[in-house]
PDB file of C-alpha atoms in Angstrom:
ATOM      1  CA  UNK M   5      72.973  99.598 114.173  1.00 40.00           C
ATOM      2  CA  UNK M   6      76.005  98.710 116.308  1.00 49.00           C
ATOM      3  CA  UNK M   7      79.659 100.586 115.662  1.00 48.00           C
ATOM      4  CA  UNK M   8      80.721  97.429 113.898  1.00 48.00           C
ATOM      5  CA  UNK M   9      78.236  97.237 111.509  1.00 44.00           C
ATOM      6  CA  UNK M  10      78.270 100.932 111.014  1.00 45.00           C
ATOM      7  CA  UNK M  11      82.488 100.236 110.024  1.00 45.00           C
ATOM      8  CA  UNK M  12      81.042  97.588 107.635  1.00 43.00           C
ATOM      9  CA  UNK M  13      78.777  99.607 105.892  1.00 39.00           C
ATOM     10  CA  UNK M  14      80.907 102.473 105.222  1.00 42.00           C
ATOM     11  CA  UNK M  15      83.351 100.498 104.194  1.00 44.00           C
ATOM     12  CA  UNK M  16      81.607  98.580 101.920  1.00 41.00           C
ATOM     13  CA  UNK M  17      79.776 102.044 100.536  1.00 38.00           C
ATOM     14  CA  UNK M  18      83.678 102.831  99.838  1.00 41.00           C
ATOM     15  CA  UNK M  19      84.109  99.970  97.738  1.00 40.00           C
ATOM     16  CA  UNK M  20      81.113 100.967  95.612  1.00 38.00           C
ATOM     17  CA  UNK M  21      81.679 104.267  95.415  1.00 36.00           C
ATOM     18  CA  UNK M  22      82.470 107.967  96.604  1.00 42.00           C
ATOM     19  CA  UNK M  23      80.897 111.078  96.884  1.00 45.00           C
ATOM     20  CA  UNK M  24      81.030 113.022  93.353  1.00 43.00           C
ATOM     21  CA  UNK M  25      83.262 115.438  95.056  1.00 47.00           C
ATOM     22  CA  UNK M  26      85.914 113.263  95.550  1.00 49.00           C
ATOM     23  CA  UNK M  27      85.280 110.257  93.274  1.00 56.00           C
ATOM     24  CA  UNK M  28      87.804 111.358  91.113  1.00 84.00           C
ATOM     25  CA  UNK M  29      90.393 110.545  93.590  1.00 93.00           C
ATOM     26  CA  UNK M  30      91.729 106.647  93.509  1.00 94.00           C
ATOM     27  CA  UNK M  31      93.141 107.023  97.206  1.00 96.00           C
ATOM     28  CA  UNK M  32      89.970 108.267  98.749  1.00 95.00           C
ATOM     29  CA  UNK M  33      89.177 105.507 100.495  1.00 94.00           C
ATOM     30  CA  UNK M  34      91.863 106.143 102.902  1.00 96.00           C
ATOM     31  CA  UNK M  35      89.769 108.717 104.371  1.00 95.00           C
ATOM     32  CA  UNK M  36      86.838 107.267 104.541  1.00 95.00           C
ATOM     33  CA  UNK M  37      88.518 104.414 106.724  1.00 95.00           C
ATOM     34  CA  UNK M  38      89.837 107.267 108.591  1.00 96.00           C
ATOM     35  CA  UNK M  39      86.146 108.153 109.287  1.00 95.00           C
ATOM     36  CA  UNK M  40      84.584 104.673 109.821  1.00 95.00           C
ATOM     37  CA  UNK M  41      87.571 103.686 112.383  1.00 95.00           C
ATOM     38  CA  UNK M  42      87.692 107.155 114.094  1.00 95.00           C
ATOM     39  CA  UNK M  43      83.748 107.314 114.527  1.00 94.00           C
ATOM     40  CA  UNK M  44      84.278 103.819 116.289  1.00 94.00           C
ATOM     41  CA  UNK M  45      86.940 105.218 118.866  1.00 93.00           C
ATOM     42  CA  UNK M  46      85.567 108.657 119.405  1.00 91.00           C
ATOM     43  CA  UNK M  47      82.293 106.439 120.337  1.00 90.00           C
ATOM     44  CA  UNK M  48      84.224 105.511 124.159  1.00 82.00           C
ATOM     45  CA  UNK M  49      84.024 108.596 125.621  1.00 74.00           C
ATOM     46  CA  UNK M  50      86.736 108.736 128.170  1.00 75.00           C
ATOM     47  CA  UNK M  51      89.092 106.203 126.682  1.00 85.00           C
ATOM     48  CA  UNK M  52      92.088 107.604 124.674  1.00 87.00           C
ATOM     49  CA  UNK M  53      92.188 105.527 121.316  1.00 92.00           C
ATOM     50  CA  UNK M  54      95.089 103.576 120.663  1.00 95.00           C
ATOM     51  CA  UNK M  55      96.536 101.277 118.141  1.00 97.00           C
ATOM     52  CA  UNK M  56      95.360  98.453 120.619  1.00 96.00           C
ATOM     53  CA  UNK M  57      91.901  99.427 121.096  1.00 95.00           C
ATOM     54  CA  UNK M  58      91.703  99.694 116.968  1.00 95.00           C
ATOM     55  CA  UNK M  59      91.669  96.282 116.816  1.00 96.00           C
ATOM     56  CA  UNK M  60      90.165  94.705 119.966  1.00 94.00           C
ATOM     57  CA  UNK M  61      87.490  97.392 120.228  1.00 92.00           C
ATOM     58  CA  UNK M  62      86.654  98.278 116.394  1.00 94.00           C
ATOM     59  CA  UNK M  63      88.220  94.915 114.494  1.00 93.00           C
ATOM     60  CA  UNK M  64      90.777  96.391 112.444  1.00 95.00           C
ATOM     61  CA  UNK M  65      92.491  93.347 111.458  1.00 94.00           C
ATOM     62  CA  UNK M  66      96.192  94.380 110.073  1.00 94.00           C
ATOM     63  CA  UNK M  67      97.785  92.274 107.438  1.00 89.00           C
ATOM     64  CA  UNK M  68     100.548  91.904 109.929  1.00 92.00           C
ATOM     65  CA  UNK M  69     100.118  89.705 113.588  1.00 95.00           C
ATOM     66  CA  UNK M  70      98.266  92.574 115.679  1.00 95.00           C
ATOM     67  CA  UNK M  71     101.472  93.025 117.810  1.00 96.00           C
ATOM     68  CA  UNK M  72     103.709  93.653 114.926  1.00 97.00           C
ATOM     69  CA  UNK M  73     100.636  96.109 113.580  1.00 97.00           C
ATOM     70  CA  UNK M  74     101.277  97.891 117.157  1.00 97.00           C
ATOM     71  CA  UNK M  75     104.550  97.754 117.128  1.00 97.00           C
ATOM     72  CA  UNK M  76     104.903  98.842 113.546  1.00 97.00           C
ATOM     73  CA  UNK M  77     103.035 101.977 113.612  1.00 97.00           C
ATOM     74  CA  UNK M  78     103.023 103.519 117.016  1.00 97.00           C
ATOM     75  CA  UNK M  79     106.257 105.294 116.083  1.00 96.00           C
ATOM     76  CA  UNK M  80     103.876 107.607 113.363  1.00 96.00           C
ATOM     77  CA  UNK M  81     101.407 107.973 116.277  1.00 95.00           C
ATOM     78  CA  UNK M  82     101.674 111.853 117.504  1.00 92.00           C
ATOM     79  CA  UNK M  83     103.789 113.034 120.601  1.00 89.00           C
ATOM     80  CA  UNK M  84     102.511 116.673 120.794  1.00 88.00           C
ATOM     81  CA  UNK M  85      99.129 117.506 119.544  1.00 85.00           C
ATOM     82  CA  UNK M  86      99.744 120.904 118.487  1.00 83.00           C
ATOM     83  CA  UNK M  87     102.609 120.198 116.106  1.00 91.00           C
ATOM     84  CA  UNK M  88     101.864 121.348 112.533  1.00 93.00           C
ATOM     85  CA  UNK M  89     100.847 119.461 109.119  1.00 96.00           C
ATOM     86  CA  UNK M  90     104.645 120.102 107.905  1.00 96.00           C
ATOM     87  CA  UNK M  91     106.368 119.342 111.487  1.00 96.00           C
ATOM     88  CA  UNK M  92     104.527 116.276 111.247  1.00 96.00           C
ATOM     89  CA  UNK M  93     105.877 114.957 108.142  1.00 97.00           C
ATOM     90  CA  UNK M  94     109.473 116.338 108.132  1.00 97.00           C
ATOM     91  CA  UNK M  95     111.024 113.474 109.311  1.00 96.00           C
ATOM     92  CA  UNK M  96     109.743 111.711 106.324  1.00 97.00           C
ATOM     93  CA  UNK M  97     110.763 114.011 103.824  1.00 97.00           C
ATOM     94  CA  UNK M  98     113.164 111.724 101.920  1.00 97.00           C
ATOM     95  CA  UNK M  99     110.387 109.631 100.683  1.00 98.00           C
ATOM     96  CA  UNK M 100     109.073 112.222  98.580  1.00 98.00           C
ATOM     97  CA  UNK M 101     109.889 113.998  95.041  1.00 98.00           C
ATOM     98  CA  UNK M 102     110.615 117.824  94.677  1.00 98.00           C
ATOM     99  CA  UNK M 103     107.144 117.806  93.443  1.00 97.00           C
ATOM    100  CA  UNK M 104     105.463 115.873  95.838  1.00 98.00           C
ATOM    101  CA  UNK M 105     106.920 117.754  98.573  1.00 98.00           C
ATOM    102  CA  UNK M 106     105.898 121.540  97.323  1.00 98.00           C
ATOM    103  CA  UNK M 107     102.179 119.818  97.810  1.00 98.00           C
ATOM    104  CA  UNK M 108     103.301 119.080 101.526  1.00 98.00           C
ATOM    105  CA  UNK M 109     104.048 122.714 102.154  1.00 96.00           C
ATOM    106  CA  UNK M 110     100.946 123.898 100.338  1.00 97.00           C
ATOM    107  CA  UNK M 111      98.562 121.576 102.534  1.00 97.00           C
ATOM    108  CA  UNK M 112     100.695 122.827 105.199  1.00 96.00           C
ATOM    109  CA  UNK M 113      99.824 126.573 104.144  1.00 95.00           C
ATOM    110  CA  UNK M 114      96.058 125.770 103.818  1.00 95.00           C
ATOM    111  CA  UNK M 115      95.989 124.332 106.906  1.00 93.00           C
ATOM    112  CA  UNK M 116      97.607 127.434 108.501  1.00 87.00           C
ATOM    113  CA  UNK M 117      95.335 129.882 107.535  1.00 75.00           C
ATOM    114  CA  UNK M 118      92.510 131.085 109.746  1.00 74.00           C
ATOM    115  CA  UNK M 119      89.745 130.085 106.876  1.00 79.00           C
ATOM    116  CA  UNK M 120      86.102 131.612 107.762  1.00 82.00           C
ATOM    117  CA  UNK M 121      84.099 128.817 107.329  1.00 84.00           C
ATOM    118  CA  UNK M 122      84.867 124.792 107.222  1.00 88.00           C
ATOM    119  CA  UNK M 123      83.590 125.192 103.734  1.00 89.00           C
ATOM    120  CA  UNK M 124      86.013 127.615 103.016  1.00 90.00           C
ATOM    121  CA  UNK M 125      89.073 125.203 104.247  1.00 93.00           C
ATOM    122  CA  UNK M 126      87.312 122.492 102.088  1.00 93.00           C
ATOM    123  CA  UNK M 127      87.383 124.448  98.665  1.00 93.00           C
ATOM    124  CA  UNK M 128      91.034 125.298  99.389  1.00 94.00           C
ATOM    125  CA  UNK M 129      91.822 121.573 100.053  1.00 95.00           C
ATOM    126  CA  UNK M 130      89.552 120.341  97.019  1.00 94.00           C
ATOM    127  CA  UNK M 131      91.836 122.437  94.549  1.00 95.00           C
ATOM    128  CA  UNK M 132      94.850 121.140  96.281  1.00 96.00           C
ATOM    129  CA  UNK M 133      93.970 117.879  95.233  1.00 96.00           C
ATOM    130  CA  UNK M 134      92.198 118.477  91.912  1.00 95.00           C
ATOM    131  CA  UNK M 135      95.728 120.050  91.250  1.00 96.00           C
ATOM    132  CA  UNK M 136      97.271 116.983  92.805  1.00 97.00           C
ATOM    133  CA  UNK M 137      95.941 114.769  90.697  1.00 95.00           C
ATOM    134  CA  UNK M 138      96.762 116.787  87.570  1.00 95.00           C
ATOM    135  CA  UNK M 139     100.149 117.691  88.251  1.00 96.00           C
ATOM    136  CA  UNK M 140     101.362 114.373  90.179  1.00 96.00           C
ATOM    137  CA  UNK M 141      99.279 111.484  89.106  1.00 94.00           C
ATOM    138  CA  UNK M 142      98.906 108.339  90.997  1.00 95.00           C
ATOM    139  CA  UNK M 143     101.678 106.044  89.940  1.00 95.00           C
ATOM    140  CA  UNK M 144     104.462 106.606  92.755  1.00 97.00           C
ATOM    141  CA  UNK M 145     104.429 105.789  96.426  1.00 98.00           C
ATOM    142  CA  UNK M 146     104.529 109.311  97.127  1.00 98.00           C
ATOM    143  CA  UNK M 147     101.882 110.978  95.054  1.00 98.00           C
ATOM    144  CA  UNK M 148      99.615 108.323  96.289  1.00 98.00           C
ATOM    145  CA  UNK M 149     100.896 109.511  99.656  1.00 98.00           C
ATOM    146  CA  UNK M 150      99.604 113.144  98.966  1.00 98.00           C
ATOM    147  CA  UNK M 151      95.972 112.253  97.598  1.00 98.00           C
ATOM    148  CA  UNK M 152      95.500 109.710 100.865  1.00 98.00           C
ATOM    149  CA  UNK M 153      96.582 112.556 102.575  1.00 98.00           C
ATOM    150  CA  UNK M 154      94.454 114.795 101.138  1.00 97.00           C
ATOM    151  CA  UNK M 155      91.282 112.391 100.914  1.00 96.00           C
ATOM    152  CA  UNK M 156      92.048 112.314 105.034  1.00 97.00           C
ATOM    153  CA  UNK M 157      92.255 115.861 105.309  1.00 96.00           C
ATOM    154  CA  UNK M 158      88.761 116.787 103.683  1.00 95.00           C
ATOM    155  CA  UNK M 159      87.113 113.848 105.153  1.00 96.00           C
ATOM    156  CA  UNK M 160      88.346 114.564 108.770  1.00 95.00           C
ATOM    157  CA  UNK M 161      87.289 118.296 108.128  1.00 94.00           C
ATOM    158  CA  UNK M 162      83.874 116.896 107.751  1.00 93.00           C
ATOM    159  CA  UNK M 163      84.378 114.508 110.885  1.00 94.00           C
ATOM    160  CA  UNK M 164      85.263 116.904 113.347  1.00 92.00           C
ATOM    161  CA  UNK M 165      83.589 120.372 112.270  1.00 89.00           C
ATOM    162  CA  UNK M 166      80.459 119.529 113.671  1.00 88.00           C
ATOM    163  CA  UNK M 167      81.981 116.850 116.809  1.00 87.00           C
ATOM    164  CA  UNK M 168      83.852 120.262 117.928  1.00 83.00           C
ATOM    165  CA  UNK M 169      80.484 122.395 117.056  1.00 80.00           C
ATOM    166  CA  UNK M 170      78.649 120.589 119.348  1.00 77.00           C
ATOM    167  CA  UNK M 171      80.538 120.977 122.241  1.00 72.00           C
ATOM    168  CA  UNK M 172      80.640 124.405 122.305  1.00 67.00           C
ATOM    169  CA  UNK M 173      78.228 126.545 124.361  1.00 58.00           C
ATOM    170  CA  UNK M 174      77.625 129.426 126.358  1.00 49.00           C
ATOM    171  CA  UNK M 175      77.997 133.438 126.176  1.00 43.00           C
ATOM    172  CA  UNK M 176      81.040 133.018 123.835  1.00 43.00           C
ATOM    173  CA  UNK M 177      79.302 130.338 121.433  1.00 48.00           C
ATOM    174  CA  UNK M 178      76.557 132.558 121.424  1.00 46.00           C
ATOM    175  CA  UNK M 179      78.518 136.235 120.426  1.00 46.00           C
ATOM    176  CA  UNK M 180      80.808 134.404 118.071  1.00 45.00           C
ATOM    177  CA  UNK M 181      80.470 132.315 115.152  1.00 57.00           C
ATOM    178  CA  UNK M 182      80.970 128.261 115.991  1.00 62.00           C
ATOM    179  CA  UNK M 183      83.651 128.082 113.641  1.00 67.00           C
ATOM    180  CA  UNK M 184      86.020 130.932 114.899  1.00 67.00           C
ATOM    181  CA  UNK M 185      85.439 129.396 118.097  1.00 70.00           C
ATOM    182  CA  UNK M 186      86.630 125.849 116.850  1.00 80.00           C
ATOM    183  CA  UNK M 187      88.960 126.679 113.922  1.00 84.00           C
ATOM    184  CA  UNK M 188      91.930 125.752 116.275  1.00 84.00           C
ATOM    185  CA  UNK M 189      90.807 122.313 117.828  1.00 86.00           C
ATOM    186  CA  UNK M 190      89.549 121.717 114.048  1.00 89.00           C
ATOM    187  CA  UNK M 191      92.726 122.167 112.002  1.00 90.00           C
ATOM    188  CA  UNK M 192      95.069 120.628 114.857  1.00 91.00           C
ATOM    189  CA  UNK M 193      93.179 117.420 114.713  1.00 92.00           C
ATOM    190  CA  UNK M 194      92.874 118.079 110.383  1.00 94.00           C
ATOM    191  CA  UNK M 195      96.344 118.472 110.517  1.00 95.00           C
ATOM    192  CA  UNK M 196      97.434 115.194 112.585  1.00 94.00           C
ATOM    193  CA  UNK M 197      95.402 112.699 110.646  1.00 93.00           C
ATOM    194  CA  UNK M 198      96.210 113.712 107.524  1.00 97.00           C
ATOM    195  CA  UNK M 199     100.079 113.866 107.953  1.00 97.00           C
ATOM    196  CA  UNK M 200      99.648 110.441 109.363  1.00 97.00           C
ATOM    197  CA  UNK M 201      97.993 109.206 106.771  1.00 98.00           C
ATOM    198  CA  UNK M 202     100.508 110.406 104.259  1.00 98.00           C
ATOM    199  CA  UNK M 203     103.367 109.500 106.433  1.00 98.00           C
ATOM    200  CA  UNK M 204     101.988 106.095 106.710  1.00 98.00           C
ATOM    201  CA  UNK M 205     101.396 105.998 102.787  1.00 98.00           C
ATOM    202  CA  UNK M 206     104.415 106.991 101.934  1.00 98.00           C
ATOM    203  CA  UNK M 207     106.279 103.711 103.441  1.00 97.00           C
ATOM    204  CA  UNK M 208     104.416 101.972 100.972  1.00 96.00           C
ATOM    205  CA  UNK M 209     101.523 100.624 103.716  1.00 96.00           C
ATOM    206  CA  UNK M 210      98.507 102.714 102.303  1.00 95.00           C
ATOM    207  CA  UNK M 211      96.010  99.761 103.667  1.00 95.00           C
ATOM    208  CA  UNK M 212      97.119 101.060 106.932  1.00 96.00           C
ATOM    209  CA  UNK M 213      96.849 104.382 106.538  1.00 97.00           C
ATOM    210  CA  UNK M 214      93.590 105.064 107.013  1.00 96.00           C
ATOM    211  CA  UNK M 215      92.932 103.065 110.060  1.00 96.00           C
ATOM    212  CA  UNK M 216      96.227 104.435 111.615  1.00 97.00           C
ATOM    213  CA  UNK M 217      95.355 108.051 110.905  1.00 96.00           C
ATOM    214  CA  UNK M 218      92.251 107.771 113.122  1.00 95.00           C
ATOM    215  CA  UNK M 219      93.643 106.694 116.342  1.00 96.00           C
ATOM    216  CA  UNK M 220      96.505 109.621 115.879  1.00 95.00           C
ATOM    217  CA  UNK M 221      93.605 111.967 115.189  1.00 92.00           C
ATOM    218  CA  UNK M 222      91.650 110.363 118.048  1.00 91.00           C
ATOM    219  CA  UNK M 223      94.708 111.118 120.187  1.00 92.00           C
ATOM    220  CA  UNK M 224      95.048 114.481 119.268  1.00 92.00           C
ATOM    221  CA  UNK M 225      91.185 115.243 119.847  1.00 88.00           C
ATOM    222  CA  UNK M 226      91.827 113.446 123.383  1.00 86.00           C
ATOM    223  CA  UNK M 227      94.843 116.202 124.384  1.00 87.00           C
ATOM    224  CA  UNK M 228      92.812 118.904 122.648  1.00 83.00           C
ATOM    225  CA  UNK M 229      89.437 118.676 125.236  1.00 72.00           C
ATOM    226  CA  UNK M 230      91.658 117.883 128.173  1.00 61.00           C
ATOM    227  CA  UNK M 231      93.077 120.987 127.688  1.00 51.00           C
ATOM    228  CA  UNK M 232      89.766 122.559 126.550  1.00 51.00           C
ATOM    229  CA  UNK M 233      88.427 121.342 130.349  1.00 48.00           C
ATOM    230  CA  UNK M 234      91.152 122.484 132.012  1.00 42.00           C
ATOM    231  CA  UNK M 235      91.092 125.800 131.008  1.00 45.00           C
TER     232      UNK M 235
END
């Protein structure tokens, strides 16, 4: 099966349905675009992925003319990879409630933690958005903005626990857990997509989000293993 037909299918499996941990969710197919698209760009090794290469190399097509899509959303693409979950989204802060924005800090604060497994991180991020969706709702731009973000955040978790896990060998892989070793690279690249994807959301272009938060998280991983190979 070819990386278009493998967008295809996941795509159409998120039409269907989700996963009975997160079916409760009505934004969760953001991250599962997130996934599909990202798997697709992290599949050219060597080539940093780009708003560009979403749509010539993994056919995105963007309600807008592809160079408006570019031109559009390369501003929310990320600048420095190790920038927070909360950096990341404070220039947007106006387009949130009170309410919606306490859920910003508290994604922030789960993401800053040194969790001790992935599976810790992903019960802290499941509450967040079982409260979410309790507390907020789905009606305004901006709660909608919090469950993409949050559908992103667990999803990507999932994406790039194992993609770091892999690459990891050696005396210190060997001494030390896998996930001490990649917590950092992990939550960086957790962080980016899903503040993208909420950013993006909360403009009102949720279609987007998805497919725009995997290039930024793409671009983070990029930075993140040059530096990993430099070291």
């Amino acid at each position: 099966m070819n990386q278009m037909n493998r967008i295809a299918l996941a795509l159409a499996l998120a039409a269907g349905f989700s996963s009975s941990a997160w079916a409760a969710n009505p934004m969760d197919r953001v991250g599962v675009e997130h996934n599909a698209y990202l798997s697709c760009l992290m599949a050219d090794e060597g080539k940093i992925p780009s708003l560009q290469r979403l749509i010539d190399r993994c056919g995105y097509r963007p309600e807008s003319k592809p160079e408006e899509f570019v031109r559009a959303y390369e501003p929310f693409m990320p600048k420095d990879a190790k920038s927070t979950y909360a950096e990341r989204l404070a220039p947007y802060r106006a387009n949130f409630s009170e309410a919606e924005y306490a859920f910003v800090e508290r994604i922030d604060a789960a993401l800053s933690t040194q969790a001790k497994s992935p599976e810790e991180l992903d019960k802290a991020l499941d509450k967040l958005e079982a409260q979410a969706l309790a507390q907020l709702g789905d009606k305004s731009t901006g709660a909608r903005a919090i469950l993409a973000s949050l559908s992103t955040a667990r999803h990507s978790l999932a994406f790039w626990t194992p993609y770091y896990s892999e690459r990891e060998s050696g005396e210190v892989a060997a001494r030390w857990p896998r996930w001490l070793k990649v917590v950092v690279r992990v939550v960086a690249s957790v962080a980016a997509d899903a503040a993208t994807a909420a950013a993006v959301a909360s403009i009102g272009a949720a279609p987007a989000a998805g497919p725009a938060a995997g290039v930024a998280s793409g671009i983070v991983a990029a930075a993140l293993l040059d530096w990993q190979n430099a070291e």
